[in-house]
Amino acid sequence: ISNTIMAYGSDNILCCGTFQCVLFLVIFFIIIIVVVIVTEALRIRLEFDNVALKKLPLDTSERVGPRRVEGACFSRVNPQPIVNPRFVAVSSEALALIGLNAEEVLNDPLGPEYLGGCKVMPGSEPAAHCYCGHQFGSFAGQLGDGAACYLGEVKNPSGRQADGRKVLRSSIREFLCSEAVFALGVPTTRAGSLVTSDSKVIRDVYYNGNPSKERCSVVLRIAPSFIRFGSFEIFKAPDESTGRQGPSYRHDEIRGQMMDYVIETFYPEIQQNHTDRVERNVAFFREVMRRTARMVALWQCVGFCHGVLNTDNMSILGLTLDYGPYGFMDRFEPDFICNASDNSGRYSYQAQPAVCRWNLARLAEALDPELPPSRAEAVLDEYMPVYNAFYLGNMRRKLGLLRKEEPEDEMLITELLQTMHNTGSDFTNTFRCLSQIPCPTEGSGEAEGGILKMATDLLLEQCASLEELKAANKPSMDPRELAMLLQLGQSNPSLLQMLSSQRTVAIQLEKLARLKELMDPISSGGCDWFRKRLAVEFEGQSDIQALQEERVKVMDNTNPRYVLRNYIAQNAIEAAENGDFTEVRLRLRFFLRVVFKGRSVVKCYASNLSALFQSILSLLQEQSYHKYLISVHSWFDPSLLCVIGPAGLKSPAEAFHFHPAGSGEAKRAATGSDGGARGEG
């Protein structure tokens, strides 16, 4: 640019004389100074290296719109700008991963435009990633980034992507859950910022034929890489069932190129330790299997259901990817489904471990011949033992069983979950309350008995009422159809058995059986089963008090007090859609800071109220929510702790409530359209 301007200035010297030349030079230097000042003022500066685009094939076509991308992993694109972008919230912890300071980002006038994809940062090379996927068990062919845009990689290193043309509602869910899942200690992609705009799109939220306009919003996602299982399926041969094939079928050299990039960049220890290519690839697949098993085991231990475990939503790094119709269980339900379109229950809570293994098998097929099928099958055989080891290890920590691994532990966990299912217990709150059960000690007196009774009562408060259980287990099938099935069972048991293999029929019969059981009073053995196992755990130990304190500490750091229940996200969404983003920001800081803090103590709640008060107050002050105050109406009734705004005390549905686990007030305030108590608010 400088050379061009100087050449233009030289022509003017010849034509217009010295005055014009001097004037031009002055203007030129003023422009340079302004550019330097503006550049210095920009706070969002990243040192991009974009390794993926250098090491993997890039589609050279600049044609806009969906098309078949053959022989390439990425295509260059230009992000579509949105109107009047502005921040809803940012995650300082996530932005720090790529070297950005949240305060500087918020103060940068161009911040929303850069992180919202409206302007391209210096060094950024926007691109769309091409991948395929098996969706609900069938190969769907080429998919790729339809609502996402790869912005580049920075040198620390971290990949960055920003979702585009998504609406505020779904973007808030994705943003909050990414950070809430991270706070729970589950491997996940991160969300750096959420930008909304005045651009609108039409969406039919409830799929009932009543579409409405919603704001376009952009989530900045951060991860070391967004390569997924489906990235390797672009080489797939024609599928036997659907006839579809990957767009890069027969481009085997690219498969090896992609494996080299992934292993060298993200699994360098495997690259260094294996000189033989096949052995390297087997070790790589085994590590992907191990990370996937750990990830899904952690999901199961916090009651998280992903909802869309297609192969294109499985990270090659074992990270939780794509927060769509996810959900955290309230009451424990093995068949919990969070995706309304999952009619078969393929992606239900209890199916997740098996589905992840199925997805790993599809990845193995996609890696052939780089990964010999016989070697891949041997690794897949290791999956369930590895998963069980991760799952049992974490469940033992949830139960405070830290020193001994007893053979009956697996059965104990199974029976606990079955009891929770039978009684409709809240998954999160029940595990949180178990730390209150004391270990049996010699000469224990009335004090321990009193604590045990209060702990047992607290656990019972997490259970559904008998009426709720009967309502939940009432078969939804037409009574006449159900009667015909029962008659069929008497006349032709083999035919009934064949019909029962169909999931919809099996669920109805299971509900009927449970409803029959509920007609009889539920007997309870109290906490004896747990205390017997604790006695074995503490057997032969001298300092019981120290061990008990360690056990409680580990349990409280493993069992979250709060998870992102649907109603919490919905409250934030409703406030944001009305222009109030403080709820989103407050929820974000709350989940990152206090998800494990506080205890469902059986002691006087007032003793912990001051600490809770201070932690929430500090969050409000840190976010500069000067218009909000914390009001404590009664030091002995923390259920009345709520947020007050300029208009005065908010209604229970709007206020930011904190209730003791299982309290009557918690159940009243947290009961929603699903008809069940949602536990702690």
XYZ file of C-alpha atoms in Angstrom:
681
model
C 0.000 0.000 0.000
C 2.840 2.363 0.901
C 4.569 1.791 -2.432
C 1.370 2.381 -4.360
C 0.616 5.637 -2.551
C 4.172 6.911 -2.959
C 4.075 6.225 -6.699
C 0.787 8.127 -6.918
C 2.416 10.980 -4.976
C 5.331 11.103 -7.410
C 2.955 11.656 -10.319
C 1.402 14.567 -8.428
C 4.806 16.092 -7.821
C 5.328 16.242 -11.550
C 1.847 17.569 -12.291
C 0.798 19.767 -9.366
C 3.903 21.137 -7.690
C 5.413 21.235 -4.236
C 2.369 22.427 -2.248
C 0.184 19.547 -3.306
C 3.029 17.136 -2.633
C 3.573 18.433 0.917
C -0.190 18.390 1.584
C -0.448 14.846 0.368
C 2.474 13.723 2.541
C 0.901 15.358 5.621
C -2.397 13.590 4.975
C -0.543 10.350 4.381
C 1.313 10.523 7.715
C -1.907 11.468 9.539
C -3.540 8.360 8.103
C -0.580 6.246 9.246
C -0.791 7.685 12.775
C -4.551 7.065 12.945
C -4.090 3.473 11.764
C -1.406 2.901 14.423
C -3.615 4.413 17.162
C -6.648 2.354 16.128
C -4.522 -0.777 15.926
C -3.137 -0.141 19.402
C -6.677 0.443 20.697
C -7.863 -2.972 19.508
C -7.681 -5.302 22.455
C -8.505 -8.523 20.608
C -5.242 -9.646 19.103
C -4.411 -13.273 18.423
C -1.346 -14.858 16.891
C -2.848 -17.276 14.373
C -0.921 -20.118 12.788
C -3.865 -22.083 11.288
C -1.968 -25.376 11.165
C -5.005 -27.393 10.074
C -5.416 -25.380 6.888
C -1.731 -25.804 6.087
C -1.531 -29.555 6.704
C -4.907 -30.690 5.353
C -6.316 -30.303 1.824
C -8.226 -27.062 1.260
C -10.980 -26.695 -1.326
C -9.914 -23.965 -3.745
C -13.405 -23.217 -5.051
C -14.923 -19.952 -3.867
C -18.429 -20.810 -5.042
C -20.970 -19.838 -2.392
C -23.584 -22.323 -1.140
C -23.834 -26.025 -0.313
C -21.950 -28.310 -2.693
C -20.138 -31.609 -2.802
C -16.577 -31.098 -1.538
C -14.317 -33.770 -3.005
C -10.719 -34.330 -2.005
C -10.637 -31.631 0.678
C -11.157 -31.293 4.431
C -11.914 -27.555 4.484
C -13.471 -24.934 2.210
C -12.842 -21.216 2.422
C -15.887 -19.190 3.417
C -16.762 -15.640 4.367
C -18.741 -15.366 7.635
C -22.153 -13.776 7.144
C -22.367 -10.601 9.276
C -25.256 -9.937 11.629
C -26.899 -6.596 12.398
C -25.884 -4.631 15.513
C -23.937 -7.394 17.310
C -23.571 -7.084 21.099
C -22.326 -9.286 23.911
C -24.782 -11.282 25.985
C -22.017 -12.801 28.114
C -18.375 -13.911 27.986
C -16.520 -16.648 29.852
C -13.247 -15.249 31.192
C -11.910 -18.761 31.895
C -12.606 -19.972 28.357
C -11.222 -16.845 26.680
C -8.039 -17.178 28.739
C -7.367 -20.468 26.906
C -6.576 -18.465 23.769
C -4.829 -15.629 25.587
C -7.689 -13.129 25.695
C -8.616 -11.006 28.689
C -12.390 -10.898 29.181
C -12.399 -7.321 30.448
C -10.406 -6.117 27.452
C -12.700 -8.027 25.107
C -15.787 -6.429 26.660
C -14.219 -2.969 26.436
C -13.144 -3.386 22.828
C -15.668 -1.553 20.604
C -15.059 -4.143 17.884
C -15.239 -7.105 20.265
C -18.757 -8.264 19.347
C -17.984 -7.884 15.647
C -14.802 -9.958 15.819
C -16.118 -12.706 18.092
C -19.479 -12.659 16.322
C -17.890 -13.279 12.928
C -18.880 -9.925 11.438
C -15.262 -8.827 11.001
C -12.295 -11.067 10.301
C -9.407 -10.690 12.734
C -5.924 -10.189 11.257
C -4.455 -13.638 10.636
C -7.807 -15.431 10.763
C -8.670 -17.653 7.797
C -12.394 -18.490 7.929
C -13.225 -21.956 6.600
C -15.923 -24.613 6.772
C -14.977 -28.152 7.819
C -16.243 -31.019 5.642
C -17.338 -34.159 7.476
C -19.914 -36.938 7.253
C -21.804 -38.887 9.891
C -24.060 -41.707 10.956
C -27.239 -40.103 12.286
C -29.598 -42.285 14.319
C -27.758 -45.339 12.997
C -27.861 -44.513 9.272
C -25.098 -43.018 7.145
C -26.182 -39.506 6.153
C -23.400 -38.732 3.677
C -21.714 -35.323 3.542
C -22.691 -32.961 6.340
C -20.058 -30.379 7.281
C -20.274 -26.999 8.948
C -23.697 -25.697 8.012
C -24.097 -23.349 10.968
C -20.459 -23.034 11.974
C -17.312 -21.351 10.740
C -13.703 -22.251 11.554
C -11.916 -18.983 12.373
C -8.421 -20.359 12.843
C -5.896 -21.748 15.314
C -3.745 -19.731 17.692
C -0.313 -20.735 18.826
C -1.028 -21.885 22.361
C -2.673 -23.935 20.512
C -6.486 -23.870 20.453
C -8.896 -24.153 17.562
C -11.750 -21.664 17.407
C -15.152 -21.916 15.863
C -18.174 -19.676 15.952
C -21.714 -20.909 15.373
C -23.683 -18.826 12.904
C -27.361 -18.312 12.243
C -28.412 -19.891 15.466
C -30.995 -18.200 17.623
C -30.618 -16.664 21.067
C -32.603 -19.422 22.761
C -30.432 -22.345 21.596
C -27.237 -20.289 21.854
C -27.826 -19.548 25.546
C -28.370 -23.258 26.191
C -25.137 -24.124 24.380
C -23.125 -21.340 26.017
C -24.243 -22.098 29.577
C -23.990 -25.870 29.268
C -20.483 -25.825 27.770
C -19.211 -23.962 30.806
C -21.418 -25.810 33.336
C -20.173 -29.190 32.071
C -16.592 -27.918 32.308
C -17.261 -26.893 35.926
C -18.410 -30.466 36.616
C -14.998 -31.773 35.537
C -16.242 -33.382 32.309
C -14.018 -33.068 29.194
C -15.712 -30.573 26.883
C -15.327 -27.968 24.202
C -15.635 -24.496 25.703
C -17.750 -21.411 24.989
C -15.823 -18.141 24.988
C -18.547 -15.635 24.252
C -22.165 -15.222 23.236
C -23.123 -12.409 20.857
C -26.673 -11.557 19.838
C -27.971 -9.138 17.199
C -30.958 -7.458 15.586
C -30.874 -9.913 12.666
C -33.905 -12.218 12.684
C -34.676 -15.689 11.362
C -37.907 -17.698 11.327
C -38.053 -20.717 13.641
C -40.865 -23.077 14.611
C -39.842 -23.638 18.233
C -42.442 -26.266 19.097
C -42.821 -27.730 15.587
C -46.542 -26.990 15.750
C -46.896 -24.898 12.616
C -46.576 -21.566 14.453
C -43.181 -20.147 13.453
C -41.925 -16.869 14.879
C -38.985 -14.509 14.404
C -35.976 -14.992 16.677
C -32.708 -13.107 17.079
C -29.629 -14.495 15.347
C -26.891 -15.193 17.886
C -23.303 -16.427 17.740
C -21.440 -18.655 20.203
C -17.639 -18.608 20.067
C -16.540 -22.192 20.682
C -13.006 -23.086 21.759
C -11.187 -26.436 21.662
C -7.772 -27.816 20.708
C -9.504 -29.244 17.620
C -12.980 -29.795 16.224
C -11.966 -32.869 14.216
C -14.581 -35.552 14.905
C -15.287 -39.188 14.057
C -17.308 -38.004 11.064
C -14.271 -36.136 9.714
C -12.818 -39.523 8.723
C -16.077 -40.725 7.190
C -15.617 -38.510 4.122
C -13.685 -41.486 2.693
C -16.510 -43.993 3.232
C -17.409 -46.390 0.427
C -21.066 -46.533 -0.714
C -23.213 -47.521 2.256
C -25.068 -50.830 1.917
C -28.279 -49.439 3.439
C -28.513 -45.881 2.128
C -26.282 -46.037 -0.959
C -24.594 -42.807 0.116
C -20.820 -42.474 0.042
C -18.290 -40.032 1.391
C -17.367 -37.115 -0.902
C -13.681 -38.146 -0.810
C -14.233 -41.857 -1.440
C -11.070 -43.380 -2.990
C -8.915 -40.436 -1.814
C -7.068 -42.737 0.591
C -3.966 -40.559 0.651
C -5.943 -37.817 2.428
C -6.997 -40.251 5.159
C -3.366 -40.905 5.981
C -2.638 -37.190 5.799
C -5.439 -36.434 8.263
C -4.295 -39.169 10.661
C -0.745 -37.814 10.558
C -1.990 -34.317 11.359
C -4.198 -35.441 14.264
C -1.610 -37.741 15.837
C 1.374 -35.423 15.407
C -0.524 -32.391 16.685
C -2.753 -33.772 19.452
C -1.156 -37.114 20.368
C 2.576 -36.288 20.105
C 3.576 -38.890 22.715
C 2.087 -41.636 20.519
C 3.936 -40.279 17.490
C 7.207 -40.288 19.430
C 6.798 -43.757 20.939
C 5.942 -45.696 17.763
C 8.113 -46.004 14.683
C 5.851 -48.591 13.054
C 2.896 -46.873 11.351
C 0.334 -49.606 12.066
C 1.310 -49.820 15.728
C 1.105 -46.028 15.959
C -2.391 -46.032 14.501
C -3.540 -48.802 16.850
C -2.201 -46.869 19.845
C -4.004 -43.763 18.572
C -7.322 -45.608 18.259
C -6.878 -47.133 21.718
C -6.344 -43.670 23.232
C -9.411 -42.282 21.451
C -11.367 -45.243 22.831
C -10.058 -44.615 26.336
C -10.894 -40.901 26.260
C -14.365 -41.608 24.891
C -15.020 -44.189 27.614
C -13.927 -41.737 30.312
C -16.086 -38.950 28.891
C -19.287 -41.012 28.763
C -18.582 -42.507 32.219
C -18.454 -38.977 33.623
C -21.708 -38.134 31.810
C -23.394 -41.073 33.498
C -22.074 -40.050 36.907
C -23.556 -36.538 36.732
C -26.828 -37.549 35.062
C -26.055 -35.839 31.743
C -27.796 -36.935 28.546
C -26.304 -35.665 25.271
C -29.300 -36.320 23.034
C -27.643 -36.525 19.576
C -24.735 -38.957 19.727
C -24.247 -39.156 15.980
C -20.722 -39.888 14.748
C -20.423 -36.282 13.557
C -20.900 -35.160 17.172
C -18.094 -37.339 18.595
C -14.794 -35.533 19.187
C -11.570 -37.262 18.149
C -10.122 -35.873 21.417
C -12.818 -37.288 23.709
C -14.493 -33.921 24.362
C -18.197 -33.237 24.759
C -19.212 -31.712 21.431
C -22.426 -30.104 20.142
C -24.839 -29.025 22.876
C -28.215 -29.415 21.200
C -31.193 -31.091 22.907
C -29.144 -32.100 25.965
C -30.600 -32.511 29.427
C -29.638 -33.242 33.028
C -31.894 -35.758 34.730
C -34.054 -34.538 37.576
C -35.493 -37.781 38.930
C -33.387 -40.832 38.138
C -34.801 -42.503 35.043
C -32.596 -44.952 33.088
C -34.736 -44.450 29.980
C -34.484 -40.658 30.209
C -34.649 -39.105 26.717
C -33.897 -35.429 26.220
C -34.342 -35.322 22.441
C -37.992 -35.043 21.381
C -37.162 -36.518 17.964
C -35.565 -39.647 19.460
C -38.696 -41.806 19.331
C -36.805 -45.086 19.597
C -34.722 -44.061 22.604
C -31.493 -44.732 20.725
C -29.761 -41.933 22.607
C -31.383 -42.396 26.016
C -29.333 -41.985 29.194
C -28.698 -45.688 29.750
C -27.920 -46.295 26.050
C -25.070 -43.752 25.901
C -22.146 -46.087 26.772
C -23.206 -48.658 24.153
C -23.843 -45.983 21.508
C -20.374 -44.543 22.047
C -18.895 -47.999 21.428
C -20.988 -48.298 18.256
C -19.650 -44.935 17.119
C -16.090 -46.062 17.807
C -16.736 -49.071 15.571
C -17.806 -46.713 12.771
C -14.617 -44.711 13.304
C -12.590 -47.920 13.030
C -14.277 -48.690 9.703
C -13.462 -45.190 8.476
C -9.772 -45.610 9.401
C -9.360 -48.863 7.438
C -6.846 -49.667 5.857
C -4.695 -47.359 8.020
C -6.123 -49.316 10.973
C -6.426 -53.077 10.265
C -9.947 -54.328 11.180
C -8.633 -57.206 13.302
C -6.543 -54.830 15.424
C -9.460 -52.389 15.744
C -11.784 -55.152 16.942
C -9.304 -56.116 19.657
C -9.281 -52.515 20.898
C -13.087 -52.344 20.820
C -13.192 -55.440 23.035
C -11.365 -53.389 25.668
C -13.997 -50.642 25.669
C -16.516 -51.976 28.203
C -13.870 -52.979 30.798
C -12.253 -49.543 30.435
C -15.627 -47.806 30.698
C -16.610 -49.855 33.758
C -13.312 -49.034 35.458
C -13.849 -45.294 34.955
C -17.509 -45.519 35.960
C -16.963 -47.610 39.094
C -14.007 -45.484 40.156
C -16.015 -42.296 39.979
C -19.111 -43.857 41.568
C -16.984 -45.020 44.499
C -15.844 -41.427 44.952
C -19.473 -40.282 44.811
C -20.190 -42.722 47.646
C -17.035 -41.890 49.599
C -15.556 -45.383 49.214
C -11.936 -44.342 48.922
C -9.784 -47.080 50.449
C -11.205 -50.453 49.561
C -12.598 -51.848 46.334
C -15.008 -54.585 47.317
C -16.399 -57.089 44.772
C -19.948 -56.255 45.831
C -19.542 -52.511 45.128
C -20.925 -52.863 41.603
C -24.038 -54.601 42.927
C -24.391 -51.992 45.671
C -24.346 -49.191 43.089
C -26.849 -51.044 40.905
C -29.216 -51.553 43.836
C -28.896 -47.906 44.871
C -29.814 -46.732 41.371
C -32.700 -49.201 41.234
C -33.997 -47.857 44.543
C -33.673 -44.313 43.237
C -35.635 -45.329 40.163
C -38.329 -47.069 42.187
C -38.757 -44.091 44.489
C -38.364 -41.344 41.867
C -35.368 -39.879 43.700
C -33.674 -36.717 42.465
C -30.364 -37.879 40.965
C -28.198 -34.882 41.861
C -29.632 -34.198 45.321
C -29.625 -37.833 46.455
C -25.902 -38.286 45.878
C -25.235 -34.900 47.467
C -27.156 -35.903 50.593
C -25.342 -39.224 51.049
C -22.329 -37.438 52.531
C -24.499 -36.650 55.561
C -24.808 -40.307 56.580
C -22.304 -40.945 59.402
C -20.070 -43.972 59.547
C -21.085 -46.392 62.330
C -18.689 -46.181 65.283
C -18.339 -48.081 68.524
C -20.319 -46.647 71.382
C -22.269 -44.303 69.118
C -24.940 -42.603 71.137
C -28.025 -40.510 70.679
C -26.143 -37.741 68.865
C -25.172 -40.028 65.997
C -28.644 -41.526 65.962
C -30.150 -38.069 65.627
C -27.833 -37.163 62.767
C -28.637 -40.454 61.038
C -32.370 -39.832 61.334
C -32.045 -36.311 59.927
C -29.885 -37.597 57.058
C -32.427 -40.306 56.294
C -35.264 -37.796 56.340
C -33.279 -35.579 53.992
C -32.852 -38.490 51.576
C -36.546 -39.327 51.744
C -37.387 -35.736 50.837
C -35.622 -36.293 47.505
C -38.120 -39.036 46.615
C -41.318 -38.532 44.668
C -44.651 -38.941 46.408
C -46.628 -42.128 45.834
C -49.143 -40.178 43.759
C -46.377 -38.786 41.551
C -44.910 -42.261 41.065
C -48.263 -43.725 40.090
C -48.864 -40.893 37.633
C -45.388 -41.298 36.115
C -45.836 -45.057 35.676
C -49.339 -45.021 34.285
C -49.171 -46.665 30.817
C -49.789 -44.218 27.985
C -51.060 -46.947 25.640
C -54.795 -47.199 25.063
C -56.264 -49.452 27.817
C -57.980 -51.627 25.222
C -54.707 -52.246 23.372
C -53.004 -53.017 26.667
C -55.784 -55.471 27.617
C -55.372 -57.225 24.274
C -51.630 -57.566 24.895
C -52.248 -59.107 28.304
C -54.772 -61.550 26.856
C -52.272 -62.409 24.144
C -49.713 -63.148 26.830
C -51.995 -65.769 28.313
C -52.900 -67.452 25.021
C -49.607 -67.075 23.095
C -46.623 -66.225 25.336
C -44.070 -66.628 22.533
C -45.820 -64.024 20.372
C -46.020 -61.657 23.333
C -42.302 -62.136 23.918
C -41.598 -61.211 20.299
C -43.768 -58.097 20.566
C -42.163 -57.157 23.876
C -38.808 -56.880 22.146
C -40.151 -53.724 20.519
C -39.153 -50.855 22.758
C -42.508 -49.054 22.805
C -44.382 -52.179 23.883
C -41.686 -53.138 26.394
C -41.891 -49.709 28.068
C -45.664 -50.021 28.460
C -45.358 -53.464 30.046
C -42.604 -52.249 32.373
C -44.774 -49.343 33.473
C -47.649 -51.678 34.132
C -45.443 -53.940 36.256
C -44.115 -50.995 38.260
C -47.598 -49.599 38.739
C -48.647 -52.932 40.199
C -45.675 -52.848 42.578
C -46.594 -49.322 43.672
C -50.015 -50.479 44.770
C -48.234 -52.131 47.693
C -46.500 -49.990 50.338
C -42.822 -49.373 49.572
C -40.625 -50.879 52.235
C -37.382 -49.159 53.097
C -34.319 -50.462 54.816
C -33.201 -46.955 55.633
C -29.473 -46.391 55.170
C -28.377 -49.730 56.621
C -26.972 -50.968 53.294
C -24.724 -47.934 53.021
C -23.593 -47.915 56.632
C -22.605 -51.588 56.408
C -20.356 -50.799 53.468
C -18.915 -47.775 55.310
C -18.125 -50.027 58.269
C -16.049 -52.232 55.944
C -14.357 -49.122 54.534
C -13.307 -47.892 57.997
C -12.464 -51.294 59.452
C -9.061 -51.337 61.161
C -8.619 -47.558 60.937
C -7.612 -45.613 64.042
C -8.486 -41.980 63.285
C -12.121 -42.383 62.250
C -12.851 -38.660 62.545
C -10.125 -37.689 60.078
C -11.241 -40.361 57.627
C -14.844 -39.226 57.948
C -13.852 -35.628 57.186
C -11.820 -36.748 54.176
C -14.731 -38.859 52.935
C -17.182 -35.963 53.186
C -14.752 -33.600 51.448
C -14.229 -35.989 48.521
C -17.962 -36.649 48.189
C -18.829 -32.955 48.232
C -16.159 -32.280 45.600
C -17.480 -35.105 43.401
C -21.246 -34.717 43.811
C -22.338 -31.316 42.491
C -24.874 -29.351 44.458
C -26.132 -27.695 41.282
C -26.481 -28.748 37.648
C -27.936 -26.861 34.701
C -31.516 -28.049 34.971
C -33.798 -27.113 32.093
C -35.815 -24.580 34.071
C -32.640 -22.704 35.061
C -31.649 -22.304 31.421
C -35.226 -21.403 30.506
C -35.356 -18.604 33.085
C -32.162 -17.145 31.622
C -33.527 -17.469 28.083
C -36.785 -15.712 28.905
C -34.963 -12.829 30.592
C -32.516 -12.479 27.683
C -35.292 -12.501 25.092
C -36.713 -9.516 26.974
C -33.368 -7.717 26.783
C -32.062 -8.592 30.277
C -28.747 -10.467 30.028
C -27.877 -10.328 33.734
C -29.472 -13.713 34.388
C -27.210 -15.386 31.802
C -24.116 -13.705 33.264
C -25.052 -14.537 36.814
C -25.763 -18.182 35.991
C -22.436 -18.440 34.169
C -20.422 -17.118 37.092
C -22.472 -19.151 39.537
C -21.839 -22.475 37.795
C -18.133 -21.772 37.343
C -17.675 -20.727 40.969
C -20.078 -22.517 43.311
C -21.292 -25.679 41.559
C -19.669 -27.849 44.257
C -19.703 -25.314 47.102
C -22.029 -25.395 50.071
C -23.309 -28.555 51.701
C -26.763 -29.990 52.197
C -25.985 -30.016 55.890
C -28.250 -31.619 58.427
C -27.016 -29.054 60.941
C -28.538 -25.619 61.326
C -28.620 -24.007 57.877
C -28.014 -20.576 59.371
C -24.384 -21.455 60.081
C -23.631 -21.629 56.363
C -25.892 -18.842 55.198
C -23.333 -16.115 55.754
C -20.789 -17.837 53.467
C -23.434 -18.366 50.800
C -24.494 -14.742 51.120
C -20.926 -13.533 50.681
C -20.230 -15.767 47.662
C -23.311 -14.564 45.800
C -22.683 -10.948 46.765
C -19.121 -11.174 45.451
C -20.409 -12.542 42.149
C -22.843 -9.665 41.810
C -20.201 -7.083 42.673
C -17.687 -8.622 40.301
C -20.160 -8.387 37.433
C -21.021 -4.786 38.421
C -24.687 -5.579 38.940
C -25.112 -2.434 41.013
C -28.871 -2.370 40.542
C -29.250 -5.674 42.375
C -29.180 -6.199 46.120
C -29.247 -9.308 48.240
C -31.936 -9.379 50.885
C -32.016 -11.877 53.708
C -35.460 -11.880 55.251
C -34.672 -14.445 57.928
C -31.360 -15.842 59.059
C -33.138 -19.083 59.874
C -35.009 -19.433 56.590
C -32.533 -19.285 53.707
C -35.309 -20.344 51.342
C -36.307 -16.664 51.414
C -32.922 -15.536 50.087
C -33.617 -13.963 46.712
C -32.602 -11.234 44.318
C -34.288 -7.850 44.458
C -34.287 -5.519 41.478
C -35.314 -1.891 41.031
C -38.968 -2.928 40.811
C -38.819 -4.674 44.175
C -39.049 -8.323 45.160
C -39.388 -10.610 42.160
C -41.905 -13.431 42.000
C -40.684 -16.967 42.898
C -40.586 -17.875 39.196
C -38.307 -14.921 38.416
C -36.145 -14.622 41.518
C -32.741 -16.235 41.925
C -33.630 -18.633 44.733
C -31.492 -20.821 46.943
C -33.283 -23.528 48.893
C -31.991 -26.247 51.174
C -31.924 -29.561 49.377
C -35.297 -31.225 49.450
C -36.999 -28.467 51.435
C -40.704 -28.035 50.993
C -40.139 -24.520 49.689
C -37.656 -25.866 47.138
C -40.223 -28.334 45.853
C -42.934 -25.708 45.652
C -40.760 -23.141 43.849
C -39.132 -25.663 41.550
C -42.199 -27.531 40.319
C -42.640 -26.859 36.634
C -44.563 -28.022 33.614
C -43.010 -31.478 33.847
C -44.980 -31.984 37.038
C -41.992 -33.029 39.120
C -39.984 -31.304 41.810
C -36.749 -30.041 40.323
C -34.869 -30.033 43.589
C -32.515 -27.226 44.481
C -33.141 -23.994 42.633
